[in-house]
Amino acid sequence: MLPRAFALALANGIGYLGYVFVARQREKILKNLQFAYGETKSFKEIKEIGCRVMGHMLQTAVDFLRFARLSREKAAQFVEVGEAYALCKDILQEGKGLIIMTAHMGNWELLAGMFGLQGFQGAVVGRRIYYEPYNQWIVGLRASVGVQTIYSHEAVRKIRDHLRRNEIVGILPDQDIDNIKGIFVDFFGKPAYTPMAPVKFALATGTPILPAFLVRLKGNRYRLLLGQLIRPKIDGDREAAIRKYTEAWMASFEEVIRQYPDQWGWMHDRWKTTPEMIDSKKREAVSSL
């Protein structure tokens, strides 16, 4: 019910108070920032970034909660998309669908919503929330702007179905999830456990991968940034191809996060899983046979 500018300012203020008074989250944010940047940034610089993170996340939530009242015309007033729609239409002319990959930064929900409002068909992959009324509310907000939801446990089949229909599938693979198959890829100079599934889908279907990010600008505006289009293919060694193209999209993620460090979710422990942990699990699996 509040004017958008007022609601965003309120969310930013609450986020700052959360940073100040919720010590556990503040310590996570600062710990991960220090781990990522090491000695390349002073502690003062890291604190300046960290104190804006929670406010940005709440501002992202504000725009998401306003989806039910959002139209293509209203969204165009505060989102700059450049040639993104034309590029995606050209890619879809190939008939193999499109995988758009983004991170939990900027406004990933609005990124999907912009394509939905523009008439593009597709879905995003997300976790099912255990509290079903809340889950249905979130799914309904996405549906109000033309975006379907694919739950993680059904992703393999449904992603293929959408790609076969020449639609767009949105994936957010920037978090550390140790119960899925992954590889360790360099991220801020540290090994980060990273899912292989996006590249495997692309290799199996011939679908291009487009990194894309909707970043916040001054004046409560957004700009859509596109990374280099990735066309995975196997030249001999399949495992080497999976690594090559996973490293490619991760590099796009890191580049944008470095440009807008306060807009990424540093409260998530991206480097939680270590090579030693994966080796230990493999040894336990072998010994149990």
XYZ file of C-alpha atoms in Angstrom:
289
model
C 0.000 0.000 0.000
C 3.024 2.298 0.402
C 4.522 4.334 -2.436
C 7.418 2.362 -3.944
C 10.100 4.933 -3.095
C 8.983 5.114 0.534
C 8.755 1.317 0.864
C 12.274 0.886 -0.553
C 13.701 3.533 1.786
C 11.985 1.872 4.737
C 13.344 -1.542 3.737
C 16.854 -0.137 3.423
C 16.613 1.408 6.894
C 15.327 -1.805 8.451
C 18.129 -3.707 6.731
C 20.733 -1.404 8.233
C 19.201 -1.831 11.686
C 19.274 -5.592 11.128
C 22.959 -5.396 10.295
C 23.639 -3.418 13.464
C 21.552 -5.476 15.884
C 21.529 -9.016 14.438
C 25.067 -9.965 15.287
C 24.945 -13.466 13.838
C 24.089 -12.277 10.334
C 26.545 -9.382 10.536
C 29.370 -11.740 11.493
C 28.522 -14.084 8.576
C 28.551 -11.226 6.102
C 31.844 -9.790 7.316
C 33.482 -13.219 7.580
C 32.611 -14.113 3.983
C 33.640 -10.700 2.671
C 36.989 -10.971 4.425
C 37.471 -14.505 3.119
C 36.695 -13.413 -0.456
C 38.708 -10.210 -0.558
C 41.533 -11.151 1.803
C 43.993 -8.266 2.018
C 42.788 -6.563 -1.173
C 40.270 -4.505 0.809
C 40.659 -2.874 4.192
C 38.339 -3.823 7.034
C 36.784 -0.356 6.718
C 35.945 -1.031 3.056
C 34.539 -4.444 3.929
C 32.307 -2.952 6.635
C 31.056 -0.310 4.195
C 29.999 -3.085 1.818
C 28.625 -5.327 4.550
C 26.346 -2.728 6.119
C 24.462 -2.346 2.829
C 23.886 -6.044 2.107
C 20.818 -6.676 4.266
C 19.169 -3.432 3.204
C 19.577 -4.370 -0.425
C 18.056 -7.813 0.151
C 15.000 -6.271 1.800
C 14.623 -3.788 -1.058
C 14.683 -6.744 -3.441
C 11.868 -8.304 -1.415
C 9.829 -5.092 -1.613
C 9.808 -5.096 -5.407
C 9.009 -8.812 -5.436
C 6.034 -8.323 -3.119
C 4.637 -5.711 -5.511
C 4.437 -8.199 -8.411
C 0.654 -8.531 -8.159
C 0.329 -4.846 -9.162
C 3.181 -4.802 -11.672
C 2.571 -4.362 -15.390
C 4.888 -4.236 -18.381
C 4.389 -0.470 -18.614
C 5.094 0.164 -14.916
C 8.202 -2.030 -14.947
C 9.574 -0.216 -18.004
C 9.600 3.006 -15.976
C 12.372 1.796 -13.668
C 14.126 -1.075 -15.494
C 16.640 -0.637 -18.322
C 16.900 -3.736 -20.516
C 18.768 -2.505 -23.584
C 18.826 -5.084 -26.388
C 18.273 -8.076 -24.090
C 14.812 -9.006 -25.373
C 15.886 -8.846 -29.020
C 18.924 -11.017 -28.295
C 16.835 -13.642 -26.501
C 14.297 -13.711 -29.339
C 17.134 -14.323 -31.793
C 18.478 -17.172 -29.658
C 15.033 -18.755 -29.380
C 14.778 -18.739 -33.169
C 17.227 -21.657 -33.027
C 14.481 -23.761 -31.439
C 16.496 -25.192 -28.536
C 15.304 -22.976 -25.726
C 17.495 -20.817 -23.516
C 19.006 -21.244 -20.066
C 19.343 -17.912 -18.267
C 21.621 -18.163 -15.271
C 21.763 -15.547 -12.556
C 22.855 -15.174 -8.950
C 21.130 -14.157 -5.736
C 22.120 -10.579 -6.381
C 20.438 -7.497 -7.722
C 16.806 -8.503 -8.138
C 16.691 -12.029 -9.516
C 12.920 -12.354 -9.100
C 12.264 -9.147 -11.031
C 14.682 -10.355 -13.722
C 12.425 -13.350 -14.358
C 9.326 -11.190 -14.042
C 10.499 -8.773 -16.719
C 10.744 -11.604 -19.242
C 7.371 -12.959 -18.161
C 5.689 -9.576 -18.562
C 7.249 -9.282 -22.001
C 5.508 -12.477 -23.059
C 8.409 -14.912 -22.974
C 7.339 -18.412 -21.914
C 9.333 -20.255 -19.271
C 9.995 -21.058 -15.640
C 12.512 -20.655 -12.845
C 13.978 -23.400 -10.677
C 13.481 -22.931 -6.939
C 13.176 -24.788 -3.691
C 9.768 -25.711 -2.360
C 9.120 -23.915 0.916
C 8.000 -26.291 3.659
C 5.166 -24.067 4.895
C 2.732 -24.641 2.031
C 0.564 -21.473 2.361
C 3.713 -19.354 2.153
C 5.030 -21.479 -0.720
C 1.816 -21.005 -2.698
C 1.946 -17.256 -2.054
C 5.486 -17.031 -3.479
C 4.586 -19.220 -6.471
C 1.484 -17.103 -7.031
C 3.492 -13.875 -7.075
C 5.722 -15.304 -9.796
C 2.702 -16.553 -11.721
C 1.162 -13.060 -11.608
C 3.953 -11.867 -13.921
C 3.882 -14.961 -16.134
C 6.649 -17.003 -14.514
C 6.174 -20.678 -13.659
C 8.050 -22.416 -10.843
C 9.970 -25.682 -11.169
C 10.749 -27.299 -7.826
C 14.276 -28.605 -7.358
C 13.188 -32.230 -6.840
C 11.442 -32.292 -10.240
C 13.945 -30.154 -12.109
C 15.504 -32.748 -14.421
C 12.271 -33.721 -16.167
C 10.605 -30.314 -16.191
C 13.648 -28.370 -17.373
C 13.898 -30.691 -20.345
C 10.171 -30.269 -21.043
C 10.448 -26.473 -21.091
C 13.548 -26.498 -23.281
C 11.889 -28.886 -25.735
C 9.049 -26.365 -26.000
C 11.680 -23.733 -26.874
C 11.130 -21.776 -23.654
C 13.412 -20.011 -21.187
C 14.523 -21.692 -17.960
C 16.007 -19.558 -15.183
C 18.541 -21.137 -12.820
C 20.277 -19.677 -9.749
C 23.295 -21.943 -9.178
C 25.448 -19.616 -7.078
C 24.926 -21.287 -3.683
C 26.824 -24.094 -1.964
C 24.602 -27.197 -2.022
C 26.606 -30.238 -0.988
C 23.942 -32.861 -1.738
C 24.123 -32.366 -5.504
C 26.890 -33.336 -7.913
C 29.427 -30.597 -8.396
C 33.021 -29.649 -8.964
C 35.315 -27.139 -7.315
C 35.687 -23.975 -9.366
C 37.677 -20.844 -8.605
C 35.530 -18.104 -7.082
C 37.272 -15.033 -5.668
C 40.473 -17.076 -5.792
C 39.057 -19.848 -3.569
C 37.701 -23.299 -4.523
C 33.890 -23.170 -4.418
C 31.721 -26.278 -4.780
C 29.639 -25.608 -7.877
C 26.809 -27.584 -9.535
C 27.497 -29.222 -12.893
C 23.816 -29.609 -13.812
C 23.400 -26.380 -15.861
C 26.222 -27.287 -18.230
C 25.085 -30.928 -18.382
C 21.618 -29.780 -19.460
C 23.132 -27.518 -22.107
C 25.363 -30.275 -23.443
C 22.490 -32.766 -23.583
C 20.028 -30.426 -25.317
C 22.249 -28.071 -27.301
C 20.744 -25.151 -25.368
C 22.806 -21.945 -25.021
C 23.504 -20.459 -21.588
C 23.158 -16.720 -21.009
C 24.387 -15.201 -17.712
C 22.147 -12.253 -16.833
C 21.840 -9.958 -13.823
C 19.377 -7.238 -12.878
C 21.420 -4.816 -10.781
C 20.174 -1.880 -8.735
C 21.156 1.648 -9.751
C 20.733 4.970 -8.008
C 17.243 6.385 -7.974
C 15.556 3.016 -7.351
C 16.217 1.902 -10.910
C 17.581 -1.357 -12.326
C 19.749 -2.264 -15.300
C 19.870 -5.654 -17.007
C 23.450 -6.798 -17.562
C 24.247 -9.705 -19.876
C 27.327 -11.887 -19.772
C 28.926 -13.629 -22.721
C 26.635 -16.168 -24.382
C 27.949 -19.689 -23.685
C 27.412 -22.517 -26.173
C 28.655 -25.683 -24.465
C 29.976 -28.433 -26.733
C 32.171 -31.480 -26.266
C 35.513 -31.487 -28.032
C 36.792 -34.883 -26.952
C 36.720 -35.041 -23.143
C 33.226 -34.594 -21.650
C 34.487 -33.926 -18.120
C 36.879 -31.283 -19.417
C 33.981 -29.621 -21.269
C 31.843 -29.571 -18.120
C 34.670 -27.907 -16.203
C 35.443 -25.411 -18.971
C 31.904 -24.105 -19.314
C 31.178 -24.175 -15.569
C 34.251 -22.016 -15.062
C 32.981 -19.706 -17.818
C 29.639 -18.912 -16.187
C 31.210 -18.669 -12.746
C 33.644 -16.081 -14.106
C 30.656 -14.030 -15.346
C 29.112 -14.221 -11.878
C 32.286 -13.099 -10.133
C 32.802 -10.204 -12.537
C 29.373 -8.713 -11.798
C 29.535 -9.405 -8.054
C 32.852 -7.539 -7.908
C 31.198 -4.570 -9.622
C 28.209 -4.575 -7.229
C 29.485 -6.352 -4.094
C 26.778 -5.037 -1.772
C 24.049 -6.607 -3.939
C 25.052 -10.250 -3.442
C 23.955 -12.465 -0.523
C 27.122 -12.578 1.535
C 25.250 -14.091 4.475
C 25.312 -17.383 2.529
C 28.430 -19.440 3.243
C 29.499 -19.997 -0.350
C 32.726 -21.791 0.603
C 31.210 -24.110 3.210
C 31.964 -27.346 1.333
C 35.667 -28.127 1.049
C 37.524 -30.679 -1.093
C 38.369 -32.550 2.118
C 34.673 -32.903 2.971
C 33.861 -34.358 -0.463
C 36.820 -36.780 -0.249
C 35.628 -37.895 3.178
C 32.114 -38.589 1.862
C 33.548 -40.620 -1.011
C 35.639 -42.705 1.372
C 32.612 -43.325 3.610
C 30.545 -44.397 0.602
C 33.234 -46.862 -0.520
C 33.735 -48.304 2.959
C 29.976 -48.924 3.339
C 29.845 -51.132 0.238
